[in-house]
Amino acid sequence: MSDSAAKPRPQFRNISIPQILRYRLPLAGRLSILHRISGMLLFFCLPLVILPLFAASLASPESFAQIAQYAGNPLVKLVLLALIWGYLHHFCAGIRYLIMDLHIGVNKEAGRKSAAASFAVSLILTLIFALKLFGVL
């Protein structure tokens, strides 16, 4: 009998906080959770933040200038960057899930690679937008 057969697998039935902190999700699991979080972020911010700001920016040149001045604040830029990340992450992960719905790349290794690629693309795009937002580019 081998050693791996003798070791009992950990069971997570009534998960406590210390067990949650020790549990390590694979990269695809982390991508999935962040896809849901970014979707909720976008869902709640669209009617509360994005659409009202867009409507106010189109109302008049003065309101556009006021919003542009308000958006110059570094804290507001960080909030905008979080929204940009949420959109880019949700978009890239969504493309990955659409491809997986076509039964392409559904095995374990391909899923790990596509999750890493999705993370990489969304973070690189977020970095580019951050550089533009903070005036480096």
PDB file of N, CA and C in Angstrom, residues 42-129:
ATOM      1  N   LEU A  42     -19.007  46.223 -11.178  1.00  0.00           N
ATOM      2  CA  LEU A  42     -19.546  46.916 -12.347  1.00  0.00           C
ATOM      3  C   LEU A  42     -21.066  47.043 -12.273  1.00  0.00           C
ATOM      4  N   PHE A  43     -21.738  46.009 -11.794  1.00  0.00           N
ATOM      5  CA  PHE A  43     -23.199  46.031 -11.711  1.00  0.00           C
ATOM      6  C   PHE A  43     -23.683  47.142 -10.786  1.00  0.00           C
ATOM      7  N   PHE A  44     -23.026  47.287  -9.636  1.00  0.00           N
ATOM      8  CA  PHE A  44     -23.468  48.308  -8.684  1.00  0.00           C
ATOM      9  C   PHE A  44     -22.986  49.709  -9.051  1.00  0.00           C
ATOM     10  N   CYS A  45     -21.824  49.799  -9.690  1.00  0.00           N
ATOM     11  CA  CYS A  45     -21.292  51.122 -10.030  1.00  0.00           C
ATOM     12  C   CYS A  45     -21.904  51.700 -11.298  1.00  0.00           C
ATOM     13  N   LEU A  46     -22.451  50.876 -12.160  1.00  0.00           N
ATOM     14  CA  LEU A  46     -23.018  51.399 -13.395  1.00  0.00           C
ATOM     15  C   LEU A  46     -24.159  52.377 -13.133  1.00  0.00           C
ATOM     16  N   PRO A  47     -25.197  52.012 -12.380  1.00  0.00           N
ATOM     17  CA  PRO A  47     -26.275  52.990 -12.165  1.00  0.00           C
ATOM     18  C   PRO A  47     -25.942  54.043 -11.115  1.00  0.00           C
ATOM     19  N   LEU A  48     -25.018  53.747 -10.217  1.00  0.00           N
ATOM     20  CA  LEU A  48     -24.740  54.670  -9.113  1.00  0.00           C
ATOM     21  C   LEU A  48     -23.633  55.672  -9.412  1.00  0.00           C
ATOM     22  N   VAL A  49     -22.665  55.288 -10.252  1.00  0.00           N
ATOM     23  CA  VAL A  49     -21.505  56.138 -10.488  1.00  0.00           C
ATOM     24  C   VAL A  49     -21.322  56.453 -11.975  1.00  0.00           C
ATOM     25  N   ILE A  50     -21.246  55.439 -12.785  1.00  0.00           N
ATOM     26  CA  ILE A  50     -20.828  55.619 -14.175  1.00  0.00           C
ATOM     27  C   ILE A  50     -21.873  56.382 -14.987  1.00  0.00           C
ATOM     28  N   LEU A  51     -23.116  55.935 -14.966  1.00  0.00           N
ATOM     29  CA  LEU A  51     -24.153  56.610 -15.760  1.00  0.00           C
ATOM     30  C   LEU A  51     -24.430  58.041 -15.301  1.00  0.00           C
ATOM     31  N   PRO A  52     -24.523  58.311 -13.989  1.00  0.00           N
ATOM     32  CA  PRO A  52     -24.715  59.715 -13.594  1.00  0.00           C
ATOM     33  C   PRO A  52     -23.548  60.624 -13.995  1.00  0.00           C
ATOM     34  N   LEU A  53     -22.330  60.147 -13.866  1.00  0.00           N
ATOM     35  CA  LEU A  53     -21.186  60.956 -14.291  1.00  0.00           C
ATOM     36  C   LEU A  53     -21.192  61.177 -15.803  1.00  0.00           C
ATOM     37  N   PHE A  54     -21.542  60.145 -16.543  1.00  0.00           N
ATOM     38  CA  PHE A  54     -21.606  60.277 -17.995  1.00  0.00           C
ATOM     39  C   PHE A  54     -22.691  61.283 -18.399  1.00  0.00           C
ATOM     40  N   ALA A  55     -23.854  61.180 -17.763  1.00  0.00           N
ATOM     41  CA  ALA A  55     -24.945  62.112 -18.079  1.00  0.00           C
ATOM     42  C   ALA A  55     -24.563  63.541 -17.726  1.00  0.00           C
ATOM     43  N   ALA A  56     -23.912  63.724 -16.580  1.00  0.00           N
ATOM     44  CA  ALA A  56     -23.497  65.072 -16.177  1.00  0.00           C
ATOM     45  C   ALA A  56     -22.423  65.620 -17.116  1.00  0.00           C
ATOM     46  N   SER A  57     -21.561  64.764 -17.604  1.00  0.00           N
ATOM     47  CA  SER A  57     -20.509  65.243 -18.504  1.00  0.00           C
ATOM     48  C   SER A  57     -21.073  65.680 -19.852  1.00  0.00           C
ATOM     49  N   LEU A  58     -22.208  65.141 -20.235  1.00  0.00           N
ATOM     50  CA  LEU A  58     -22.829  65.515 -21.510  1.00  0.00           C
ATOM     51  C   LEU A  58     -23.796  66.686 -21.380  1.00  0.00           C
ATOM     52  N   ALA A  59     -24.105  67.090 -20.155  1.00  0.00           N
ATOM     53  CA  ALA A  59     -25.110  68.133 -19.945  1.00  0.00           C
ATOM     54  C   ALA A  59     -24.658  69.487 -20.491  1.00  0.00           C
ATOM     55  N   SER A  60     -23.431  69.872 -20.204  1.00  0.00           N
ATOM     56  CA  SER A  60     -22.932  71.166 -20.667  1.00  0.00           C
ATOM     57  C   SER A  60     -21.405  71.161 -20.587  1.00  0.00           C
ATOM     58  N   PRO A  61     -20.780  72.092 -21.291  1.00  0.00           N
ATOM     59  CA  PRO A  61     -19.310  72.179 -21.188  1.00  0.00           C
ATOM     60  C   PRO A  61     -18.842  72.519 -19.772  1.00  0.00           C
ATOM     61  N   GLU A  62     -19.648  73.284 -19.045  1.00  0.00           N
ATOM     62  CA  GLU A  62     -19.269  73.647 -17.675  1.00  0.00           C
ATOM     63  C   GLU A  62     -19.306  72.424 -16.750  1.00  0.00           C
ATOM     64  N   SER A  63     -20.336  71.597 -16.897  1.00  0.00           N
ATOM     65  CA  SER A  63     -20.403  70.407 -16.046  1.00  0.00           C
ATOM     66  C   SER A  63     -19.296  69.412 -16.413  1.00  0.00           C
ATOM     67  N   PHE A  64     -18.952  69.349 -17.696  1.00  0.00           N
ATOM     68  CA  PHE A  64     -17.831  68.500 -18.099  1.00  0.00           C
ATOM     69  C   PHE A  64     -16.533  68.985 -17.468  1.00  0.00           C
ATOM     70  N   ALA A  65     -16.303  70.288 -17.470  1.00  0.00           N
ATOM     71  CA  ALA A  65     -15.092  70.848 -16.858  1.00  0.00           C
ATOM     72  C   ALA A  65     -15.074  70.587 -15.360  1.00  0.00           C
ATOM     73  N   GLN A  66     -16.242  70.665 -14.732  1.00  0.00           N
ATOM     74  CA  GLN A  66     -16.318  70.410 -13.289  1.00  0.00           C
ATOM     75  C   GLN A  66     -15.985  68.947 -12.985  1.00  0.00           C
ATOM     76  N   ILE A  67     -16.506  68.033 -13.773  1.00  0.00           N
ATOM     77  CA  ILE A  67     -16.210  66.609 -13.569  1.00  0.00           C
ATOM     78  C   ILE A  67     -14.739  66.326 -13.861  1.00  0.00           C
ATOM     79  N   ALA A  68     -14.195  66.951 -14.894  1.00  0.00           N
ATOM     80  CA  ALA A  68     -12.775  66.770 -15.220  1.00  0.00           C
ATOM     81  C   ALA A  68     -11.893  67.269 -14.080  1.00  0.00           C
ATOM     82  N   GLN A  69     -12.282  68.384 -13.460  1.00  0.00           N
ATOM     83  CA  GLN A  69     -11.512  68.901 -12.328  1.00  0.00           C
ATOM     84  C   GLN A  69     -11.616  67.949 -11.140  1.00  0.00           C
ATOM     85  N   TYR A  70     -12.815  67.441 -10.896  1.00  0.00           N
ATOM     86  CA  TYR A  70     -13.044  66.500  -9.801  1.00  0.00           C
ATOM     87  C   TYR A  70     -12.244  65.209 -10.036  1.00  0.00           C
ATOM     88  N   ALA A  71     -12.173  64.768 -11.297  1.00  0.00           N
ATOM     89  CA  ALA A  71     -11.450  63.540 -11.626  1.00  0.00           C
ATOM     90  C   ALA A  71      -9.935  63.717 -11.538  1.00  0.00           C
ATOM     91  N   GLY A  72      -9.460  64.932 -11.376  1.00  0.00           N
ATOM     92  CA  GLY A  72      -8.032  65.176 -11.221  1.00  0.00           C
ATOM     93  C   GLY A  72      -7.504  64.830  -9.841  1.00  0.00           C
ATOM     94  N   ASN A  73      -8.389  64.637  -8.880  1.00  0.00           N
ATOM     95  CA  ASN A  73      -7.996  64.270  -7.523  1.00  0.00           C
ATOM     96  C   ASN A  73      -7.388  62.865  -7.539  1.00  0.00           C
ATOM     97  N   PRO A  74      -6.230  62.659  -6.885  1.00  0.00           N
ATOM     98  CA  PRO A  74      -5.592  61.330  -6.892  1.00  0.00           C
ATOM     99  C   PRO A  74      -6.460  60.220  -6.294  1.00  0.00           C
ATOM    100  N   LEU A  75      -7.269  60.532  -5.278  1.00  0.00           N
ATOM    101  CA  LEU A  75      -8.142  59.495  -4.713  1.00  0.00           C
ATOM    102  C   LEU A  75      -9.233  59.103  -5.696  1.00  0.00           C
ATOM    103  N   VAL A  76      -9.761  60.075  -6.419  1.00  0.00           N
ATOM    104  CA  VAL A  76     -10.765  59.777  -7.441  1.00  0.00           C
ATOM    105  C   VAL A  76     -10.134  58.956  -8.560  1.00  0.00           C
ATOM    106  N   LYS A  77      -8.883  59.261  -8.881  1.00  0.00           N
ATOM    107  CA  LYS A  77      -8.188  58.483  -9.904  1.00  0.00           C
ATOM    108  C   LYS A  77      -8.014  57.029  -9.470  1.00  0.00           C
ATOM    109  N   LEU A  78      -7.769  56.803  -8.186  1.00  0.00           N
ATOM    110  CA  LEU A  78      -7.655  55.424  -7.691  1.00  0.00           C
ATOM    111  C   LEU A  78      -8.987  54.682  -7.795  1.00  0.00           C
ATOM    112  N   VAL A  79     -10.082  55.386  -7.502  1.00  0.00           N
ATOM    113  CA  VAL A  79     -11.405  54.771  -7.647  1.00  0.00           C
ATOM    114  C   VAL A  79     -11.671  54.460  -9.125  1.00  0.00           C
ATOM    115  N   LEU A  80     -11.329  55.392  -9.999  1.00  0.00           N
ATOM    116  CA  LEU A  80     -11.483  55.156 -11.435  1.00  0.00           C
ATOM    117  C   LEU A  80     -10.609  53.993 -11.895  1.00  0.00           C
ATOM    118  N   LEU A  81      -9.415  53.892 -11.341  1.00  0.00           N
ATOM    119  CA  LEU A  81      -8.525  52.792 -11.697  1.00  0.00           C
ATOM    120  C   LEU A  81      -9.113  51.452 -11.244  1.00  0.00           C
ATOM    121  N   ALA A  82      -9.754  51.428 -10.081  1.00  0.00           N
ATOM    122  CA  ALA A  82     -10.415  50.201  -9.622  1.00  0.00           C
ATOM    123  C   ALA A  82     -11.549  49.815 -10.569  1.00  0.00           C
ATOM    124  N   LEU A  83     -12.294  50.799 -11.038  1.00  0.00           N
ATOM    125  CA  LEU A  83     -13.357  50.518 -12.006  1.00  0.00           C
ATOM    126  C   LEU A  83     -12.783  50.049 -13.337  1.00  0.00           C
ATOM    127  N   ILE A  84     -11.683  50.651 -13.754  1.00  0.00           N
ATOM    128  CA  ILE A  84     -11.032  50.228 -14.997  1.00  0.00           C
ATOM    129  C   ILE A  84     -10.541  48.795 -14.860  1.00  0.00           C
ATOM    130  N   TRP A  85      -9.905  48.468 -13.713  1.00  0.00           N
ATOM    131  CA  TRP A  85      -9.460  47.102 -13.496  1.00  0.00           C
ATOM    132  C   TRP A  85     -10.647  46.150 -13.511  1.00  0.00           C
ATOM    133  N   GLY A  86     -11.734  46.523 -12.834  1.00  0.00           N
ATOM    134  CA  GLY A  86     -12.906  45.655 -12.800  1.00  0.00           C
ATOM    135  C   GLY A  86     -13.426  45.358 -14.190  1.00  0.00           C
ATOM    136  N   TYR A  87     -13.505  46.391 -15.018  1.00  0.00           N
ATOM    137  CA  TYR A  87     -13.989  46.190 -16.384  1.00  0.00           C
ATOM    138  C   TYR A  87     -13.033  45.310 -17.170  1.00  0.00           C
ATOM    139  N   LEU A  88     -11.731  45.613 -17.135  1.00  0.00           N
ATOM    140  CA  LEU A  88     -10.761  44.859 -17.932  1.00  0.00           C
ATOM    141  C   LEU A  88     -10.651  43.412 -17.470  1.00  0.00           C
ATOM    142  N   HIS A  89     -10.669  43.191 -16.161  1.00  0.00           N
ATOM    143  CA  HIS A  89     -10.607  41.825 -15.650  1.00  0.00           C
ATOM    144  C   HIS A  89     -11.857  41.052 -16.061  1.00  0.00           C
ATOM    145  N   HIS A  90     -13.017  41.677 -15.894  1.00  0.00           N
ATOM    146  CA  HIS A  90     -14.272  41.010 -16.233  1.00  0.00           C
ATOM    147  C   HIS A  90     -14.320  40.703 -17.735  1.00  0.00           C
ATOM    148  N   PHE A  91     -13.848  41.625 -18.549  1.00  0.00           N
ATOM    149  CA  PHE A  91     -13.830  41.425 -19.995  1.00  0.00           C
ATOM    150  C   PHE A  91     -12.912  40.271 -20.374  1.00  0.00           C
ATOM    151  N   CYS A  92     -11.673  40.280 -19.876  1.00  0.00           N
ATOM    152  CA  CYS A  92     -10.710  39.236 -20.242  1.00  0.00           C
ATOM    153  C   CYS A  92     -11.148  37.863 -19.732  1.00  0.00           C
ATOM    154  N   ALA A  93     -11.626  37.802 -18.499  1.00  0.00           N
ATOM    155  CA  ALA A  93     -12.101  36.521 -17.964  1.00  0.00           C
ATOM    156  C   ALA A  93     -13.354  36.067 -18.711  1.00  0.00           C
ATOM    157  N   GLY A  94     -14.198  37.003 -19.091  1.00  0.00           N
ATOM    158  CA  GLY A  94     -15.401  36.654 -19.847  1.00  0.00           C
ATOM    159  C   GLY A  94     -15.062  36.056 -21.193  1.00  0.00           C
ATOM    160  N   ILE A  95     -14.062  36.597 -21.875  1.00  0.00           N
ATOM    161  CA  ILE A  95     -13.602  36.020 -23.145  1.00  0.00           C
ATOM    162  C   ILE A  95     -13.105  34.593 -22.909  1.00  0.00           C
ATOM    163  N   ARG A  96     -12.377  34.400 -21.824  1.00  0.00           N
ATOM    164  CA  ARG A  96     -11.882  33.060 -21.484  1.00  0.00           C
ATOM    165  C   ARG A  96     -13.044  32.094 -21.284  1.00  0.00           C
ATOM    166  N   TYR A  97     -14.070  32.526 -20.566  1.00  0.00           N
ATOM    167  CA  TYR A  97     -15.219  31.649 -20.322  1.00  0.00           C
ATOM    168  C   TYR A  97     -16.009  31.387 -21.599  1.00  0.00           C
ATOM    169  N   LEU A  98     -16.103  32.361 -22.489  1.00  0.00           N
ATOM    170  CA  LEU A  98     -16.773  32.125 -23.766  1.00  0.00           C
ATOM    171  C   LEU A  98     -16.028  31.083 -24.592  1.00  0.00           C
ATOM    172  N   ILE A  99     -14.708  31.141 -24.574  1.00  0.00           N
ATOM    173  CA  ILE A  99     -13.907  30.146 -25.300  1.00  0.00           C
ATOM    174  C   ILE A  99     -14.080  28.774 -24.663  1.00  0.00           C
ATOM    175  N   MET A 100     -14.127  28.728 -23.338  1.00  0.00           N
ATOM    176  CA  MET A 100     -14.332  27.448 -22.662  1.00  0.00           C
ATOM    177  C   MET A 100     -15.730  26.892 -22.926  1.00  0.00           C
ATOM    178  N   ASP A 101     -16.710  27.761 -23.140  1.00  0.00           N
ATOM    179  CA  ASP A 101     -18.052  27.302 -23.499  1.00  0.00           C
ATOM    180  C   ASP A 101     -18.076  26.612 -24.853  1.00  0.00           C
ATOM    181  N   LEU A 102     -17.089  26.908 -25.695  1.00  0.00           N
ATOM    182  CA  LEU A 102     -16.949  26.229 -26.981  1.00  0.00           C
ATOM    183  C   LEU A 102     -16.153  24.930 -26.841  1.00  0.00           C
ATOM    184  N   HIS A 103     -15.881  24.527 -25.592  1.00  0.00           N
ATOM    185  CA  HIS A 103     -15.133  23.309 -25.251  1.00  0.00           C
ATOM    186  C   HIS A 103     -13.696  23.366 -25.758  1.00  0.00           C
ATOM    187  N   ILE A 104     -13.135  24.555 -25.726  1.00  0.00           N
ATOM    188  CA  ILE A 104     -11.730  24.733 -26.079  1.00  0.00           C
ATOM    189  C   ILE A 104     -10.973  25.047 -24.796  1.00  0.00           C
ATOM    190  N   GLY A 105      -9.944  24.270 -24.514  1.00  0.00           N
ATOM    191  CA  GLY A 105      -9.104  24.525 -23.343  1.00  0.00           C
ATOM    192  C   GLY A 105      -9.775  24.216 -22.021  1.00  0.00           C
ATOM    193  N   VAL A 106     -10.502  23.119 -21.950  1.00  0.00           N
ATOM    194  CA  VAL A 106     -11.204  22.802 -20.706  1.00  0.00           C
ATOM    195  C   VAL A 106     -10.449  21.815 -19.817  1.00  0.00           C
ATOM    196  N   ASN A 107      -9.295  21.332 -20.263  1.00  0.00           N
ATOM    197  CA  ASN A 107      -8.535  20.442 -19.380  1.00  0.00           C
ATOM    198  C   ASN A 107      -7.758  21.274 -18.349  1.00  0.00           C
ATOM    199  N   LYS A 108      -7.179  20.601 -17.400  1.00  0.00           N
ATOM    200  CA  LYS A 108      -6.555  21.269 -16.254  1.00  0.00           C
ATOM    201  C   LYS A 108      -5.395  22.179 -16.659  1.00  0.00           C
ATOM    202  N   GLU A 109      -4.507  21.702 -17.489  1.00  0.00           N
ATOM    203  CA  GLU A 109      -3.334  22.493 -17.866  1.00  0.00           C
ATOM    204  C   GLU A 109      -3.721  23.687 -18.741  1.00  0.00           C
ATOM    205  N   ALA A 110      -4.612  23.480 -19.684  1.00  0.00           N
ATOM    206  CA  ALA A 110      -5.064  24.584 -20.532  1.00  0.00           C
ATOM    207  C   ALA A 110      -5.831  25.617 -19.710  1.00  0.00           C
ATOM    208  N   GLY A 111      -6.601  25.158 -18.726  1.00  0.00           N
ATOM    209  CA  GLY A 111      -7.317  26.082 -17.854  1.00  0.00           C
ATOM    210  C   GLY A 111      -6.367  26.936 -17.023  1.00  0.00           C
ATOM    211  N   ARG A 112      -5.295  26.309 -16.546  1.00  0.00           N
ATOM    212  CA  ARG A 112      -4.298  27.063 -15.780  1.00  0.00           C
ATOM    213  C   ARG A 112      -3.612  28.101 -16.652  1.00  0.00           C
ATOM    214  N   LYS A 113      -3.258  27.707 -17.869  1.00  0.00           N
ATOM    215  CA  LYS A 113      -2.585  28.641 -18.783  1.00  0.00           C
ATOM    216  C   LYS A 113      -3.506  29.780 -19.210  1.00  0.00           C
ATOM    217  N   SER A 114      -4.766  29.456 -19.487  1.00  0.00           N
ATOM    218  CA  SER A 114      -5.688  30.516 -19.910  1.00  0.00           C
ATOM    219  C   SER A 114      -6.023  31.453 -18.748  1.00  0.00           C
ATOM    220  N   ALA A 115      -6.053  30.932 -17.525  1.00  0.00           N
ATOM    221  CA  ALA A 115      -6.271  31.797 -16.362  1.00  0.00           C
ATOM    222  C   ALA A 115      -5.081  32.735 -16.178  1.00  0.00           C
ATOM    223  N   ALA A 116      -3.867  32.198 -16.326  1.00  0.00           N
ATOM    224  CA  ALA A 116      -2.671  33.042 -16.205  1.00  0.00           C
ATOM    225  C   ALA A 116      -2.646  34.093 -17.307  1.00  0.00           C
ATOM    226  N   ALA A 117      -3.018  33.714 -18.518  1.00  0.00           N
ATOM    227  CA  ALA A 117      -3.044  34.670 -19.627  1.00  0.00           C
ATOM    228  C   ALA A 117      -4.092  35.753 -19.386  1.00  0.00           C
ATOM    229  N   SER A 118      -5.239  35.365 -18.863  1.00  0.00           N
ATOM    230  CA  SER A 118      -6.294  36.335 -18.577  1.00  0.00           C
ATOM    231  C   SER A 118      -5.843  37.335 -17.518  1.00  0.00           C
ATOM    232  N   PHE A 119      -5.223  36.831 -16.456  1.00  0.00           N
ATOM    233  CA  PHE A 119      -4.675  37.723 -15.431  1.00  0.00           C
ATOM    234  C   PHE A 119      -3.634  38.664 -16.032  1.00  0.00           C
ATOM    235  N   ALA A 120      -2.719  38.104 -16.813  1.00  0.00           N
ATOM    236  CA  ALA A 120      -1.626  38.902 -17.371  1.00  0.00           C
ATOM    237  C   ALA A 120      -2.159  39.999 -18.292  1.00  0.00           C
ATOM    238  N   VAL A 121      -3.062  39.656 -19.185  1.00  0.00           N
ATOM    239  CA  VAL A 121      -3.592  40.641 -20.135  1.00  0.00           C
ATOM    240  C   VAL A 121      -4.348  41.737 -19.398  1.00  0.00           C
ATOM    241  N   SER A 122      -5.194  41.354 -18.448  1.00  0.00           N
ATOM    242  CA  SER A 122      -5.974  42.377 -17.738  1.00  0.00           C
ATOM    243  C   SER A 122      -5.082  43.280 -16.889  1.00  0.00           C
ATOM    244  N   LEU A 123      -4.054  42.726 -16.272  1.00  0.00           N
ATOM    245  CA  LEU A 123      -3.163  43.557 -15.456  1.00  0.00           C
ATOM    246  C   LEU A 123      -2.279  44.457 -16.313  1.00  0.00           C
ATOM    247  N   ILE A 124      -1.829  43.969 -17.457  1.00  0.00           N
ATOM    248  CA  ILE A 124      -1.024  44.806 -18.352  1.00  0.00           C
ATOM    249  C   ILE A 124      -1.863  45.948 -18.900  1.00  0.00           C
ATOM    250  N   LEU A 125      -3.093  45.642 -19.313  1.00  0.00           N
ATOM    251  CA  LEU A 125      -3.977  46.702 -19.800  1.00  0.00           C
ATOM    252  C   LEU A 125      -4.307  47.705 -18.695  1.00  0.00           C
ATOM    253  N   THR A 126      -4.509  47.220 -17.477  1.00  0.00           N
ATOM    254  CA  THR A 126      -4.773  48.118 -16.349  1.00  0.00           C
ATOM    255  C   THR A 126      -3.564  49.011 -16.091  1.00  0.00           C
ATOM    256  N   LEU A 127      -2.372  48.461 -16.191  1.00  0.00           N
ATOM    257  CA  LEU A 127      -1.163  49.267 -16.008  1.00  0.00           C
ATOM    258  C   LEU A 127      -1.061  50.353 -17.080  1.00  0.00           C
ATOM    259  N   ILE A 128      -1.376  50.007 -18.313  1.00  0.00           N
ATOM    260  CA  ILE A 128      -1.343  51.003 -19.393  1.00  0.00           C
ATOM    261  C   ILE A 128      -2.347  52.117 -19.118  1.00  0.00           C
ATOM    262  N   PHE A 129      -3.562  51.744 -18.715  1.00  0.00           N
ATOM    263  CA  PHE A 129      -4.565  52.755 -18.391  1.00  0.00           C
ATOM    264  C   PHE A 129      -4.152  53.578 -17.181  1.00  0.00           C
TER     265      PHE A 129
END
